[in-house]
Coordinates of C-alpha atoms and ligand atoms in Angstrom, one line a residue:
X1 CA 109.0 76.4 75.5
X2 CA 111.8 79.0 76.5
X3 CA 114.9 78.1 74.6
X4 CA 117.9 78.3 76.9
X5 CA 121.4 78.8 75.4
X6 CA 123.8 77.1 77.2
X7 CA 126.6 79.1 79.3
X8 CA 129.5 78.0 76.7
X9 CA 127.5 80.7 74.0
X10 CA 128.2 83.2 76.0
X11 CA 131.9 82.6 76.9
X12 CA 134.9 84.0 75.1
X13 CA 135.8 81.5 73.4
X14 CA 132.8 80.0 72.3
X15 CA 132.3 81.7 68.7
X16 CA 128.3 83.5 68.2
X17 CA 125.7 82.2 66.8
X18 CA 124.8 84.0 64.2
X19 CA 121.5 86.2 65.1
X20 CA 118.9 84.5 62.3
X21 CA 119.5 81.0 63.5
X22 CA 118.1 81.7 67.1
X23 CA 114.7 83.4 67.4
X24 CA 113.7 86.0 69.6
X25 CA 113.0 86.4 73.1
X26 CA 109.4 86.3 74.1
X27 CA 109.1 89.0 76.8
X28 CA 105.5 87.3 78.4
X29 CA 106.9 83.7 77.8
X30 CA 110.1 85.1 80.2
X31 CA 108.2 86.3 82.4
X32 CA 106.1 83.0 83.2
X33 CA 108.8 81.3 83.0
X34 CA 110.4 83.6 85.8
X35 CA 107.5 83.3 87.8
X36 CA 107.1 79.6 87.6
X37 CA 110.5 78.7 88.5
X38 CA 113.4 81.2 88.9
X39 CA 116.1 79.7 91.3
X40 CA 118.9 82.2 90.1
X41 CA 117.8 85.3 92.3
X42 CA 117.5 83.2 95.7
X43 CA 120.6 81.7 94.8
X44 CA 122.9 84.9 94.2
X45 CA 121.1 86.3 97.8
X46 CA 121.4 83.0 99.8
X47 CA 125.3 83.1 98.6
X48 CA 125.9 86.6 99.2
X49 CA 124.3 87.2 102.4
X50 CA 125.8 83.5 103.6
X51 CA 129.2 83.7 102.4
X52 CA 129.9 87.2 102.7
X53 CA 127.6 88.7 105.3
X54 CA 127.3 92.0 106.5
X55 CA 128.7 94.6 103.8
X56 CA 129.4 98.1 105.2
X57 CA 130.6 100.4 102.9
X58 CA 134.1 101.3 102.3
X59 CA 135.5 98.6 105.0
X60 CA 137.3 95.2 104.4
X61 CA 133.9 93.3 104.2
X62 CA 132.8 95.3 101.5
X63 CA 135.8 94.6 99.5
X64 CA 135.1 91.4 99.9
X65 CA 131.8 91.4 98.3
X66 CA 133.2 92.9 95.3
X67 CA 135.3 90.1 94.7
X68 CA 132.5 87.6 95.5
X69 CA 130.4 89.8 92.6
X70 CA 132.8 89.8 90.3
X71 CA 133.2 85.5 91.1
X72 CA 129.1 85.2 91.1
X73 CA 128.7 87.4 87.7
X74 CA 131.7 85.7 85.4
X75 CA 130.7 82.8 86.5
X76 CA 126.9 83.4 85.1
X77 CA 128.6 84.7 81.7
X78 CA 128.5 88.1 82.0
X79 CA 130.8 90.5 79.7
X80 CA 133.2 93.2 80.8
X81 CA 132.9 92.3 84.6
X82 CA 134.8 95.1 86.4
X83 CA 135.3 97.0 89.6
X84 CA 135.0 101.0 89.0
X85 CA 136.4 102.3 92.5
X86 CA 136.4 105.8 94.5
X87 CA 137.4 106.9 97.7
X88 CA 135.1 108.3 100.2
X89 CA 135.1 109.2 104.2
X90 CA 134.8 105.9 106.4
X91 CA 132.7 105.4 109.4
X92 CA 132.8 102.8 111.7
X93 CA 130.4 101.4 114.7
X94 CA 132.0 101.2 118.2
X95 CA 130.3 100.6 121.7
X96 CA 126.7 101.7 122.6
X97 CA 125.3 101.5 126.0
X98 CA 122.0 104.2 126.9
X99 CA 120.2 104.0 130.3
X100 CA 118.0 106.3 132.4
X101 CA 119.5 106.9 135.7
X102 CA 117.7 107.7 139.2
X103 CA 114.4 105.9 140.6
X104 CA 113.3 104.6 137.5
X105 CA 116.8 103.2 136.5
X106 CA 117.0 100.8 133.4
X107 CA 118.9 100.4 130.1
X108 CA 117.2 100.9 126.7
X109 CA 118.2 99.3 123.4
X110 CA 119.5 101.4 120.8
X111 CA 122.0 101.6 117.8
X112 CA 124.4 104.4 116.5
X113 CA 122.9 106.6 114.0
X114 CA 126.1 106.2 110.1
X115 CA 128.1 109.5 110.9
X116 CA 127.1 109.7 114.5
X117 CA 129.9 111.3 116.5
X118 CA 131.2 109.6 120.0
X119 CA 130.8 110.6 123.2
X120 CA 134.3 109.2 124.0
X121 CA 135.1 106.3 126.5
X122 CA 133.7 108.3 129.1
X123 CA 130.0 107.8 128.7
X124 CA 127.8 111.3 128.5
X125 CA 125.0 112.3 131.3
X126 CA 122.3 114.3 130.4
X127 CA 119.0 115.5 130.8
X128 CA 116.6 114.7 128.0
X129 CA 114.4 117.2 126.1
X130 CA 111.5 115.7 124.5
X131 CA 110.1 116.6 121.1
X132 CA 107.0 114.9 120.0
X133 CA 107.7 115.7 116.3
X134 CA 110.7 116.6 113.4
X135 CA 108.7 120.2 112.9
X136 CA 109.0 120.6 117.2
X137 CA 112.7 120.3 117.1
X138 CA 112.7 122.3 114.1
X139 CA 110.5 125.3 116.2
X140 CA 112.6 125.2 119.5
X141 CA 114.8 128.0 120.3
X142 CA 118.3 128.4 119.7
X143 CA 120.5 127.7 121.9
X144 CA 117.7 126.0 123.8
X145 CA 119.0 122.3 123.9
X146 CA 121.9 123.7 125.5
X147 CA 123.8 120.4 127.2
X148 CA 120.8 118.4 126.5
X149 CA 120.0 114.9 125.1
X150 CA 117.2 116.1 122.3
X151 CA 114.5 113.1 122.1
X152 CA 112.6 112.9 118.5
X153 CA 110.0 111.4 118.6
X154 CA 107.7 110.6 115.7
X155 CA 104.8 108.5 114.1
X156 CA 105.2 106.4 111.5
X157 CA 103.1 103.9 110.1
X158 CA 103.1 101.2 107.5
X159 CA 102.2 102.2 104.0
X160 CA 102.0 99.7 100.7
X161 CA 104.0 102.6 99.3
X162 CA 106.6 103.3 102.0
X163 CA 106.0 106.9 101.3
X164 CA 106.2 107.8 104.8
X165 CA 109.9 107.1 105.1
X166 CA 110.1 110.6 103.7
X167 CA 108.6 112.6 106.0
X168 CA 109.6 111.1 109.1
X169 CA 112.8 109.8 108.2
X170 CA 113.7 113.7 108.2
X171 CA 113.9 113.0 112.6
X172 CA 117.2 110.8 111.1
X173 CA 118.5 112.7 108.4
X174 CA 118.4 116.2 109.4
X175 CA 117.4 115.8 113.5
X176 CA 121.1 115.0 114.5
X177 CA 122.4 118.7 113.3
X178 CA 119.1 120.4 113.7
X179 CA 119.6 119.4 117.5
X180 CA 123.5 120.2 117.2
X181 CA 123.2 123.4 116.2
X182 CA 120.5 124.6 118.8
X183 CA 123.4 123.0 121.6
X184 CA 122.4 119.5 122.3
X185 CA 125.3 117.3 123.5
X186 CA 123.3 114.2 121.8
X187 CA 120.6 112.8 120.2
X188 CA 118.2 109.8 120.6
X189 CA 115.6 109.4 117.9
X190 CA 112.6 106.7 118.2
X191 CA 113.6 104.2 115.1
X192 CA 112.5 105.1 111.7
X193 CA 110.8 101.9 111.8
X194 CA 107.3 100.2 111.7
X195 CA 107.8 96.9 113.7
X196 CA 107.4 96.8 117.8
X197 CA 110.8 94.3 118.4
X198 CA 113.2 95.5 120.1
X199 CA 115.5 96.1 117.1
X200 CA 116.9 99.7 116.6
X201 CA 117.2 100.8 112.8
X202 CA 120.2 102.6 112.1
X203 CA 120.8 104.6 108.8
X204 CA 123.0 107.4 107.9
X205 CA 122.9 111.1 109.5
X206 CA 123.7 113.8 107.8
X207 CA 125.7 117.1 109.3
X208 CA 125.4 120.5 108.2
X209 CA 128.8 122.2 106.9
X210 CA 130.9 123.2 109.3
X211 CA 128.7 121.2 112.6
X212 CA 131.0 119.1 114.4
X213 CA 129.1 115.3 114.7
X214 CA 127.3 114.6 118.1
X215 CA 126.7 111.2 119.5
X216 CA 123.5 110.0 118.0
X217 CA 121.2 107.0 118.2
X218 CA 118.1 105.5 117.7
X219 CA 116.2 103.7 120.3
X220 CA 114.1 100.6 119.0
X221 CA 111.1 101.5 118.8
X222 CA 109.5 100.3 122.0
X223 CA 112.5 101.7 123.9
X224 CA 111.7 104.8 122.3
X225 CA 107.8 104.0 123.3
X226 CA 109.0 103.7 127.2
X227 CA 111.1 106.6 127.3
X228 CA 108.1 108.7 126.1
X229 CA 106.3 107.4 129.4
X230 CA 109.0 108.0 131.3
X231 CA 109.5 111.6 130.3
X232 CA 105.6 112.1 130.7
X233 CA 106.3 111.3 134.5
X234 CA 109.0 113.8 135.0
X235 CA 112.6 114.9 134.1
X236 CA 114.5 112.1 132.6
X237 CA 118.3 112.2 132.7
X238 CA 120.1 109.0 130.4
X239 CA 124.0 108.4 130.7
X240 CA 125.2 107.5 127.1
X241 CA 128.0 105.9 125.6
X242 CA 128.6 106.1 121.9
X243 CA 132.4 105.0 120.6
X244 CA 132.0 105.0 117.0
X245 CA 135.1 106.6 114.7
X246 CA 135.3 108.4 111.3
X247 CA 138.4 106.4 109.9
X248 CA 139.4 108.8 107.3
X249 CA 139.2 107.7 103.6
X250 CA 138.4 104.3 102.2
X251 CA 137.9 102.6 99.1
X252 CA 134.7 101.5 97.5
X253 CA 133.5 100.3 94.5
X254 CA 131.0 99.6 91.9
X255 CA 130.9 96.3 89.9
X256 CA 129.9 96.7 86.5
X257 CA 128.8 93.5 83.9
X258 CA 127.3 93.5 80.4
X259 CA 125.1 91.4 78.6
X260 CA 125.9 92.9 75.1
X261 CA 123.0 93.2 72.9
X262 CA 123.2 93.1 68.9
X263 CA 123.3 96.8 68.2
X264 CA 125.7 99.0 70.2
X265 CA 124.4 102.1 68.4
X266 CA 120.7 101.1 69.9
X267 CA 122.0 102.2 73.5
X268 CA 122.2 100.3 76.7
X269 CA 119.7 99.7 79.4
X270 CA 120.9 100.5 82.9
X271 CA 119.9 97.9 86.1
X272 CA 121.1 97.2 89.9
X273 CA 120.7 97.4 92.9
X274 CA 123.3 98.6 95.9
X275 CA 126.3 95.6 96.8
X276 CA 126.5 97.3 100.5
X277 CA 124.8 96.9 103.7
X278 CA 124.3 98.4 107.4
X279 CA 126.7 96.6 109.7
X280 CA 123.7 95.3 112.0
X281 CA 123.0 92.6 109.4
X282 CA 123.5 90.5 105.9
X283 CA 121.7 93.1 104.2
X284 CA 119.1 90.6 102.9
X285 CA 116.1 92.7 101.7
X286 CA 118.6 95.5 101.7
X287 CA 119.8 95.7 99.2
X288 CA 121.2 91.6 98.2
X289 CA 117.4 91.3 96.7
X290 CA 117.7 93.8 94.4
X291 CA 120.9 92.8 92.7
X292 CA 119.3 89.1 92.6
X293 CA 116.5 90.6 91.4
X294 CA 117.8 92.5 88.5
X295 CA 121.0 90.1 87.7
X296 CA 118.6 86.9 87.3
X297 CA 116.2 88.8 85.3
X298 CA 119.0 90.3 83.0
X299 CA 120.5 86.9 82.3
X300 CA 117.1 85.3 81.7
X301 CA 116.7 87.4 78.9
X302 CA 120.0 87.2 77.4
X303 CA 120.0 83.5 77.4
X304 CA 116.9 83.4 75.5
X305 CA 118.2 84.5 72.4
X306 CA 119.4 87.5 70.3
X307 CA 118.3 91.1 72.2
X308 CA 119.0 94.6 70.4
X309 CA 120.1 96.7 73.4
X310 CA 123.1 95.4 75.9
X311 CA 122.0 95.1 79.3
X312 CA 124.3 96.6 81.8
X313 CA 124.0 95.5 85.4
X314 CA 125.8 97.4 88.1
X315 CA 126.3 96.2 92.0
X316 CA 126.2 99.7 93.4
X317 CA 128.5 99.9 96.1
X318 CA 128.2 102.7 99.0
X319 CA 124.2 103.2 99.0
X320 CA 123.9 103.6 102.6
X321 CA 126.3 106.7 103.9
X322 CA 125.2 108.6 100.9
X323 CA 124.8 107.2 97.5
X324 CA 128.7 107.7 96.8
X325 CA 128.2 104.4 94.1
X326 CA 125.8 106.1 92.6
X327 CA 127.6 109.3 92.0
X328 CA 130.5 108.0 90.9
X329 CA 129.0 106.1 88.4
X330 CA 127.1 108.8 86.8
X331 CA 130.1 110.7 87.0
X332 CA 132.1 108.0 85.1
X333 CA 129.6 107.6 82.5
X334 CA 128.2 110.8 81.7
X335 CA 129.1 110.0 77.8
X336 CA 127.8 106.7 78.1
X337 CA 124.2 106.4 76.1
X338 CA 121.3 104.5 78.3
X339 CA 117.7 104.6 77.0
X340 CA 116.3 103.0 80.3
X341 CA 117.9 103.2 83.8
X342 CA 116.2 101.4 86.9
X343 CA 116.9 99.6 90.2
X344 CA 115.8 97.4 92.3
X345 CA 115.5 98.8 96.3
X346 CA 112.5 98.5 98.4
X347 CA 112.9 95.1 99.5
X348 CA 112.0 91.7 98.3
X349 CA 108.1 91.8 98.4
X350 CA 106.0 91.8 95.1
X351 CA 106.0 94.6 92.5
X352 CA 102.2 96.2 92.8
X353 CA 102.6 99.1 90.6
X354 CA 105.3 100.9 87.9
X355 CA 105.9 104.0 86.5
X356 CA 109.2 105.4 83.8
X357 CA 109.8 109.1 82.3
X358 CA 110.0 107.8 79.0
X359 CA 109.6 110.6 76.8
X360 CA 106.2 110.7 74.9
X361 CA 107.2 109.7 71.7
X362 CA 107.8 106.5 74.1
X363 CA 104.2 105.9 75.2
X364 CA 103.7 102.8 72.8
X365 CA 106.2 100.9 74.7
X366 CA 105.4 102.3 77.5
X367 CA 101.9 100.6 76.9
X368 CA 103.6 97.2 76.0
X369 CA 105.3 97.4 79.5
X370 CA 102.1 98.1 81.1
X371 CA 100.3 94.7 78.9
X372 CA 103.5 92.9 80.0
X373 CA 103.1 94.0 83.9
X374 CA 99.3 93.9 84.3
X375 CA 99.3 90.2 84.5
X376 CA 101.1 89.2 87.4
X377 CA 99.3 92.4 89.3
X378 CA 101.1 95.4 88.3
X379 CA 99.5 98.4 87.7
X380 CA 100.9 101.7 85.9
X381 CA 101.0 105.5 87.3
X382 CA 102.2 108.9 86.4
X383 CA 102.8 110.9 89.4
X384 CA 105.8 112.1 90.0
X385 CA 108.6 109.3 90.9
X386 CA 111.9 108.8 92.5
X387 CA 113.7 106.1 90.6
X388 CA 115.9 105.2 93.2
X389 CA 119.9 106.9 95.3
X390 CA 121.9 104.5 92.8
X391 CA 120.7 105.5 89.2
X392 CA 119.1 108.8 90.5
X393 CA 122.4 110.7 89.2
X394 CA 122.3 108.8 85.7
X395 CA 118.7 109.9 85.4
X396 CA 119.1 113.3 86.7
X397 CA 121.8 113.3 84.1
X398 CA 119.3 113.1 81.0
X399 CA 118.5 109.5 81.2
X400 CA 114.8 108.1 81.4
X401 CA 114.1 106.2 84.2
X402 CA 111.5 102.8 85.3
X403 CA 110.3 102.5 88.7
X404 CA 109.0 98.8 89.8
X405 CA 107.1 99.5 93.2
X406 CA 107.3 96.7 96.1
X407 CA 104.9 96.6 98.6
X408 CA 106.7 98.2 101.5
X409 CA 104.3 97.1 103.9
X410 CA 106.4 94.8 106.0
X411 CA 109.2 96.4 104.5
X412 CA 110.1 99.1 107.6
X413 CA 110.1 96.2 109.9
X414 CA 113.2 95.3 109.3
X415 CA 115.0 97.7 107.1
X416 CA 118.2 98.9 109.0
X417 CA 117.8 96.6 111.6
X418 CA 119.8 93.3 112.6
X419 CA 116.3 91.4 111.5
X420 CA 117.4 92.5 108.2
X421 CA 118.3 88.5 107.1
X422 CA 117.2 86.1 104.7
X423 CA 114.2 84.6 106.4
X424 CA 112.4 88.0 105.3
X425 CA 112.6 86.7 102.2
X426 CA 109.4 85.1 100.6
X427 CA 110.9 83.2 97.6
X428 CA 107.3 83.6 95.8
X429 CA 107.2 87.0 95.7
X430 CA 111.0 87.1 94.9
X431 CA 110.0 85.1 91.9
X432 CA 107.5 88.0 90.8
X433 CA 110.3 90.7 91.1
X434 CA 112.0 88.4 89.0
X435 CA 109.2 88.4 86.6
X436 CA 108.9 92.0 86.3
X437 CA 112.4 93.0 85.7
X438 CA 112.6 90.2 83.2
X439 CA 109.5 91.3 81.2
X440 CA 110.4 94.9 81.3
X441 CA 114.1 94.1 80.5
X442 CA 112.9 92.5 77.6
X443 CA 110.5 94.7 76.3
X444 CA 113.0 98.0 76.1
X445 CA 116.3 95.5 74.8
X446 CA 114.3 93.9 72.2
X447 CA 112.3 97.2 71.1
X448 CA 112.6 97.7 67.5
X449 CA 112.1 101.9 67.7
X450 CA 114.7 104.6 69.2
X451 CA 114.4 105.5 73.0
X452 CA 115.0 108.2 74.9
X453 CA 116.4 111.8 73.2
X454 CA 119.7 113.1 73.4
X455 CA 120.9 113.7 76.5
X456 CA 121.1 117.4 75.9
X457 CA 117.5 117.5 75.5
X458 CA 115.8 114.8 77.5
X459 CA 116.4 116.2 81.1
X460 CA 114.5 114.5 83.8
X461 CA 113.4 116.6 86.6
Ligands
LIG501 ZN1 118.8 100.1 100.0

């Protein structure tokens, strides 16, 4: 049997316990439990998507969101619930119409690219200028795309690993000012997607210093599909109108709650996941799964008893444009001490596989993680890892990182898209993400042996 503390023990008021007279946490006993019947993590991502909806960064709705986090994570007994804001460059969605023009007339879906610039109320006609792949645009002359709508094509498939969205997602991230700065007037990219709906996938663009923004968009992905017939035919001219605006600066935010842990000298462990969204939709599966995820799996374990290390949750706010939440709060807490930091970010499918850069006086806990993991299907590597936008900065700053792999197989289906919504949401699987975090959680807050090195020594790659 789990013993459960009641919310009161963790309120203000309420005096402690005092740590003998509870015993503590079993990290595999929390993680069946988890698995059998966690209702917390649905709950907090039913709420927010519901009550709040979509959560672009740095606008009114994100704001809101805040608030409902700081509501959702007092109310679950968390310590030290605060909002740590920063101001950062505001963009927001406007009008988007495409369609080919001449015999073969039609529209096509598509959605403006985060920092796409406008073409202004009156819409844009241009000829299009195909490019089969990233490396194409990359190898065309300068100057070349003079007036032009560039066209990036791509290929991506689904991967358990999502590994993928690297390479191609380059056509996104770099394409736009790639194609800028060779003199196109535009952009359409074919989605950085995986599905066949008619759903474009947005996501952020970035410019190169000192390029002015050009309208760009991404066609869904059979749009993209029937434009690439189209241009096989013949010349292919598309009228465009993009109205989106950069509304100077805005405020956003990151909320921060504790679950404090016995020994403040021990260090902290670090989780989240990102509080924003795209506009398109309620930002389901990205990101509102991965604060669930990691905020049910921290409280779990801090209502089963006494735990060494204070588990800090953060709602990351500003993922999308550019991982602003994450700088700031690695900026804000460079002298903080965290033996652990993780998040949660590919979705809301089950964890297959884990990886940390524990240092190697580590490895035996490292091992218990991997005894704690292997039975609900989790298997350990050692390649090289990305740890995630959000606590990427904390870990580049000297601070090992854990990695809890989803299955991304379904995962570029919807990400970025308007499908992005509850419904993707298998509440079995979200039960194992629950699982994980909790047992891994555990293992590093309970851990009776230092973590980590100082941070002038133990610097991450
Ligand atoms: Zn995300």
């Amino acid at each position: 049997m789990i013993r459960l503390l009641p919310l009161a023990a963790c309120a203000a008021f309420a005096l402690p316990l005092p740590a003998a007279a509870q015993p503590a946490p079993d990290p595999a006993k929390l993680r069946d439990a988890a698995l059998a019947s966690d209702t917390l993590a649905w709950d907090i991502v039913e709420g927010l998507t519901t009550e709040v909806g979509q959560r672009l960064a740095a606008t009114e709705a994100e704001a809101r969101a805040r608030a409902w986090a700081v509501r959702k994570v007092t109310a679950l007994g968390f310590h030290n619930v605060h909002v740590e804001t920063y101001q950062m460059p505001v963009w927001l969605r406007g009008e988007e119409r495409a369609e080919v023009l001449g015999p073969s007339a039609q529209k096509l879906v598509l959605a403006a690219l985060g920092n796409s610039g406008s073409t202004g109320a009156r819409p844009l006609e241009a000829d299009v200028a195909y490019f089969a792949t990233f490396a194409d645009l990359q190898a065309s002359p300068a100057g070349s795309l003079a007036g032009k709508i560039a066209f990036i094509d791509h290929a991506m498939t689904a991967t358990q690993d999502g590994s993928q969205y690297g390479a191609f997602g380059a056509a996104r991230r770099q394409g736009p000012s790639i194609a800028a700065s060779k003199g196109a007037a535009a952009v359409l990219i074919r989605s950085i997607g995986t599905d066949h709906g008619r759903n474009p996938h947005t996501g952020v663009t970035n410019w190169a210093k000192d390029q002015v923004p050009i309208p760009a968009a991404a066609l869904s992905v059979p749009d993209a599909e029937q434009l690439v017939r189209l241009v096989r035919r013949g010349p292919v001219r598309i009228r465009l109108t993009l109205t989106p605006q950069f509304a100077g600066q805005g405020e956003s935010g990151n909320v921060v709650a504790d679950l404090p842990g016995t020994d403040p000298a021990a260090g902290m462990i670090l989780v989240g996941g990102h509080l924003d969204s795209w506009d398109l939709a309620t930002g389901a599966i990205d990101d509102g799964a991965g604060i669930a995820i990691t905020t049910a799996a921290a409280k779990r374990v801090h209502d089963a008893g006494p735990h060494r290390r204070t588990i800090r949750v953060v709602w990351f706010g500003a993922e999308e444009p550019g991982g602003f939440g994450g700088n700031a709060f690695a900026k804000a807490h460079a002298g903080d001490r965290y033996v652990l930091a993780g998040e949660s970010d590919e979705g809301a499918d089950h964890v297959w596989r884990f990886h940390t850069s524990l240092p190697p006086a580590n490895k035996p806990l490292e091992d218990r993680i991997a005894q704690a993991l292997a039975p609900i299907g989790i298997t350990w590597t050692t390649g090289p890892g990305d740890f995630g936008t959000d606590v990427g900065p904390t870990i580049r700053g000297g601070v090992p990182g854990v990695g809890l792999q989803q299955s991304m197989l379904r995962y570029f289906d919807y990400h970025h898209t308007p499908d992005d919504t509850l419904d993707k949401i298998d509440p079995i699987q979200l039960r194992q993400n629950v699982a994980a975090w909790t047992a891994v959680i555990a293992m590093v807050a309970l851990a009776p042996e230092e973590i980590g090195a100082p941070l002038s020594v133990n610097k991450a790659k």
